[in-house]
Short mmCIF file of C-alpha atoms in Angstrom, two decimals:
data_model
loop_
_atom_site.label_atom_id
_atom_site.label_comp_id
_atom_site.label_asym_id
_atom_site.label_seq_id
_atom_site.Cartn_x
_atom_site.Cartn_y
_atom_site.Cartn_z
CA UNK A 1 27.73 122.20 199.74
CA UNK A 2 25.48 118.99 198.85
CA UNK A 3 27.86 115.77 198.35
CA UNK A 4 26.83 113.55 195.64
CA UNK A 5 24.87 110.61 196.93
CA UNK A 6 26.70 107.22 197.31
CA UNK A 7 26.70 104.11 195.12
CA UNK A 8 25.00 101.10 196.45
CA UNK A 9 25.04 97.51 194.96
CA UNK A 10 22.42 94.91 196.18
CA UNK A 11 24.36 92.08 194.97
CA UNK A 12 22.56 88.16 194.91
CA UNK A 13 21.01 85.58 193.13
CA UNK A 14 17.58 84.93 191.54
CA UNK A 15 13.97 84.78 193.69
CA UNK A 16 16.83 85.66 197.03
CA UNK A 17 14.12 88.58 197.68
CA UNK A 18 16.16 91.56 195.54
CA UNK A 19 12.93 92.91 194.59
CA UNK A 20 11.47 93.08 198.53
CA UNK A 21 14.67 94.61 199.36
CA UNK A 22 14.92 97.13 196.88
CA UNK A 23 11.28 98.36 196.80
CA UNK A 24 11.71 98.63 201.10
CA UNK A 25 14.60 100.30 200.85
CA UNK A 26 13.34 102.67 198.26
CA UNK A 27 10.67 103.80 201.33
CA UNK A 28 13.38 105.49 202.92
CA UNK A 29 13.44 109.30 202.22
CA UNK A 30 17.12 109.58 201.57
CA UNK A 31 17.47 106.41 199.31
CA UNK A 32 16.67 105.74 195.32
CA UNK A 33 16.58 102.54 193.99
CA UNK A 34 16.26 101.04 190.52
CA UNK A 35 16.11 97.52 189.21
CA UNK A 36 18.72 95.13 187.36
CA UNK A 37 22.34 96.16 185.83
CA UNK A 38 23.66 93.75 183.63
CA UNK A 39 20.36 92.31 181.84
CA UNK A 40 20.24 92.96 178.11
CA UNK A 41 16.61 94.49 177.88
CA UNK A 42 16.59 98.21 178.22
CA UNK A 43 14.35 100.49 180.50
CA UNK A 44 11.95 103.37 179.58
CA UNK A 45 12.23 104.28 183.30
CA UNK A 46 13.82 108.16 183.75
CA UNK A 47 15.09 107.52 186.99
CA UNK A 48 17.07 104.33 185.86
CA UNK A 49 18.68 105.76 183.07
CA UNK A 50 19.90 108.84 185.29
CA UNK A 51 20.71 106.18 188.06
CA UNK A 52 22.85 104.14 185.94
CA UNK A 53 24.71 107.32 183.89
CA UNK A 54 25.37 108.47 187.10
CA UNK A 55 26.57 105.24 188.49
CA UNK A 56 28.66 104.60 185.67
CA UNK A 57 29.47 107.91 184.71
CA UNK A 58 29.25 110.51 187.95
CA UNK A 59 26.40 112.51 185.94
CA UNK A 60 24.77 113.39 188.30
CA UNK A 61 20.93 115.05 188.13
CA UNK A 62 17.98 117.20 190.12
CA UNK A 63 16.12 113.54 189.76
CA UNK A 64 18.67 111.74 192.11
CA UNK A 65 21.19 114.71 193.83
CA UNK A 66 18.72 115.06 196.34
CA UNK A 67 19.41 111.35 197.86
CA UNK A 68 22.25 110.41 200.46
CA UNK A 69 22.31 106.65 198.61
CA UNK A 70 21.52 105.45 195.01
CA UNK A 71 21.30 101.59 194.31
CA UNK A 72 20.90 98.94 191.83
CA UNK A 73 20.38 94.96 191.95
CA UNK A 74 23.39 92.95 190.73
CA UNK A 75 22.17 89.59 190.10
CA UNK A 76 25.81 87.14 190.55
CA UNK A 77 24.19 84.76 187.45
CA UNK A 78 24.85 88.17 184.99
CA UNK A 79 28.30 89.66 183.67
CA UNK A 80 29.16 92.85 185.14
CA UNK A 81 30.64 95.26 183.07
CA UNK A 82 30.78 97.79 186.17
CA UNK A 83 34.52 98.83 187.85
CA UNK A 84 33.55 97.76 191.05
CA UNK A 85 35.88 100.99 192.14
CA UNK A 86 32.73 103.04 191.10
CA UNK A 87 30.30 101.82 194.28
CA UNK A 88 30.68 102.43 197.71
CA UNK A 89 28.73 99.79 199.69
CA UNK A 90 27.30 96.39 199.04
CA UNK A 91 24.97 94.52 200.40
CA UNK A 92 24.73 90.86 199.79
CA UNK A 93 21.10 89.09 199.90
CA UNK A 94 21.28 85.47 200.20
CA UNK A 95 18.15 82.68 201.40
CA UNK A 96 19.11 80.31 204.20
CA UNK A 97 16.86 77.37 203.09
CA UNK A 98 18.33 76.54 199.84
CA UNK A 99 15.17 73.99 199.32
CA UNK A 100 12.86 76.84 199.44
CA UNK A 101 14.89 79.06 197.48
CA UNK A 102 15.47 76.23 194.29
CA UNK A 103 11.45 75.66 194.44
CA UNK A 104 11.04 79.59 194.11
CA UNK A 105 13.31 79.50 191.21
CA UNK A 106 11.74 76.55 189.57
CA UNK A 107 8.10 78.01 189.95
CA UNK A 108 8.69 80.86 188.37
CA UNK A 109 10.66 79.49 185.51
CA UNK A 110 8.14 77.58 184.78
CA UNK A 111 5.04 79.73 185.26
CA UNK A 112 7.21 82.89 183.65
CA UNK A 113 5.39 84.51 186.78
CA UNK A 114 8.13 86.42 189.13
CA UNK A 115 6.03 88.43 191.52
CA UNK A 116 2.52 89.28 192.67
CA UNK A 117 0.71 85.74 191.23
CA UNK A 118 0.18 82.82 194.14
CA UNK A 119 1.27 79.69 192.87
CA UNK A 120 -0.60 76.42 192.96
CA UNK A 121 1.97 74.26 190.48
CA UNK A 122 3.88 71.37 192.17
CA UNK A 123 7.44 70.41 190.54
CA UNK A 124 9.43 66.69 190.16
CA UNK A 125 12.85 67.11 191.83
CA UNK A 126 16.24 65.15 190.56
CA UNK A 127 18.79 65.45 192.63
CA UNK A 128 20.97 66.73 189.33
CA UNK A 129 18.99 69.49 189.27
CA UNK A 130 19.88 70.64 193.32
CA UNK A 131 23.15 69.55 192.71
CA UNK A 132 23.80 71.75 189.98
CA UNK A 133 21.58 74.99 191.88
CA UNK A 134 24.20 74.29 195.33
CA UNK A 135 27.32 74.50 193.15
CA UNK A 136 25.92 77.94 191.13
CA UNK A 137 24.80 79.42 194.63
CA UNK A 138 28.15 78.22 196.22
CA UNK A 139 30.33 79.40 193.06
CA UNK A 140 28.27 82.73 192.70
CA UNK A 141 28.91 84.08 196.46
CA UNK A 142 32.62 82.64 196.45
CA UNK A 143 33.53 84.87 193.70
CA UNK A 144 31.39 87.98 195.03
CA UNK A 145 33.63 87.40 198.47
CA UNK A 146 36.57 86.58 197.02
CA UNK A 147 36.73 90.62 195.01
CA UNK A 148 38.07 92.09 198.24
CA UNK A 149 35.49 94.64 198.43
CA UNK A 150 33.23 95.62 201.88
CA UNK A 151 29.56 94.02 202.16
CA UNK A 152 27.17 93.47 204.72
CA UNK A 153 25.58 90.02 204.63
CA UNK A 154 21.46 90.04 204.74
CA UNK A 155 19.39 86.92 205.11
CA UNK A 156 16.02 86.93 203.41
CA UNK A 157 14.52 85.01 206.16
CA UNK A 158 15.63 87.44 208.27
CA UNK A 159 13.88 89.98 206.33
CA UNK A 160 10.38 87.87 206.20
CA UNK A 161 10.70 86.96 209.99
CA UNK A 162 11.99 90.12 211.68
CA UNK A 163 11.62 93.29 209.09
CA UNK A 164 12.17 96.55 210.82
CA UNK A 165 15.59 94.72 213.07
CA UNK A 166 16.91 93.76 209.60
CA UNK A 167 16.18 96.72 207.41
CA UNK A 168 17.83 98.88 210.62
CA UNK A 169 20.74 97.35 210.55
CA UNK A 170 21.58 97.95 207.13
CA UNK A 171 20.65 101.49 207.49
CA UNK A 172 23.54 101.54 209.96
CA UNK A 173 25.34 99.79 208.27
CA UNK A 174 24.78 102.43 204.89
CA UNK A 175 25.40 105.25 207.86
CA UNK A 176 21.61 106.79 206.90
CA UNK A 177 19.50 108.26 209.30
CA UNK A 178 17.12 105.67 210.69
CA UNK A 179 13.43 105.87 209.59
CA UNK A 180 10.46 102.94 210.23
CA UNK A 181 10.58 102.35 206.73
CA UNK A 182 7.31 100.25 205.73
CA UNK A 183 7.84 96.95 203.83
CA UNK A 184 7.56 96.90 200.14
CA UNK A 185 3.79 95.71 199.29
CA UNK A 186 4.08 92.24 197.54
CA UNK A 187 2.71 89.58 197.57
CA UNK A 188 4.52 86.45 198.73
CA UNK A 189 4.27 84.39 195.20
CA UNK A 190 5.15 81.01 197.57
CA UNK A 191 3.58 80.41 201.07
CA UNK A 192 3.48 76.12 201.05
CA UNK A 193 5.73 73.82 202.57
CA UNK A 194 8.33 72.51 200.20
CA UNK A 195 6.76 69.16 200.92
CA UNK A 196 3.42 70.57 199.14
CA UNK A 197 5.30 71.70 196.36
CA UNK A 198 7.62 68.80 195.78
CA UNK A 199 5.79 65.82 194.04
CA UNK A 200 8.45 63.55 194.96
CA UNK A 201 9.36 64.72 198.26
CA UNK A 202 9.12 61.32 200.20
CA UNK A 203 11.36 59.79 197.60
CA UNK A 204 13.97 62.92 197.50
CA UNK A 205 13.74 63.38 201.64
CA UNK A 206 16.73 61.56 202.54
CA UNK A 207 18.77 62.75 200.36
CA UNK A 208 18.17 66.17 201.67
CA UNK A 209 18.80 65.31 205.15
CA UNK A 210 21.70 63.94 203.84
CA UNK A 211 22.87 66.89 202.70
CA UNK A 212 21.74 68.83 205.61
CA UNK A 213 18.77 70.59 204.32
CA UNK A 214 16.16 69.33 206.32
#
């Protein structure tokens, strides 16, 4: 007798590295993984409509019955409309360097590129701004730990700097059979400094150490 794969939530923020995560994780035999819950656009994508009707719903199909985990990104910033009694595990992404991770954001608000496009734009920094994105971030993960439920923590840097360590340890942590599963092929949309990217770095920079972020 097969039992029905688990439920998996990868649970974060905006440019924290879902989309790495996911689309690595996804290279594991035993694992499915589809994109966003919660967004109002829909998807022409088979496997996330059976992913997400099973999910919500237990229907379960030949497309995913063959996996020991399904998953979806839960981005904190969207409503869920999910009983959290309905997944099993979570896994929450977050980015150490907050600078890096507001920048990201920024960029790719205002490029409307998310992925696969190096960026050569440089952005003016107010203080308001960081303010505001510390609070969200702060606000966003106090909830998510505050629901009582069972996650493993998982750094993005961590990810970047050692890969095959990090993405192990959540396979333990899922209880899968460990494979070398391959990183997801992306290009990194950021590579400079924050100083590079920050027009007004010199006059923001202590402020920031401040605020312990340098």
């Amino acid at each position: 007798y097969k039992m029905k794969p688990k439920k998996c939530a990868l649970v974060s923020t905006p440019r924290s590295g879902t989309h790495y995560l996911r689309m690595s994780l996804d290279n594991h035999p035993k694992v499915r993984w589809t994109g966003e819950f919660f967004r109002n656009c829909k998807s022409t994508s088979k496997s996330y409509e059976r992913i997400k009707s099973y999910i919500y719903n237990d229907l379960c199909s030949t497309i995913i019955d063959q996996y020991d985990y399904v998953g979806f990104v839960w981005h904190l910033t969207l409503e869920s409309d999910l009983d959290l009694s309905k997944i099993d595990e979570f896994i929450l992404l977050k980015r150490r360097n907050i600078l890096e991770h507001l920048c990201s954001l920024l960029i790719a608000t205002k490029t409307g590129r998310w992925r696969d496009a190096k960026s050569k734009e440089k952005i003016e920094l107010n203080m308001a701004q960081l303010n505001f994105f510390i609070d969200r971030q702060n606000k966003a993960y106090k909830n998510f730990e505050n629901l009582g439920v069972r996650y493993k923590t998982v750094f993005y840097e961590d990810l970047c700097e050692n890969f095959s360590q990090t993405i192990k340890s959540v396979q333990d942590y899922l209880g899968l059979e460990c494979f070398d599963v391959f990183p997801a092929r992306l290009k990194k949309q950021e590579t400079r400094p924050v100083g590079d990217i920050i027009s007004n770095y010199e006059e923001v920079k202590w402020t920031l150490k401040d605020m312990n972020l340098l």
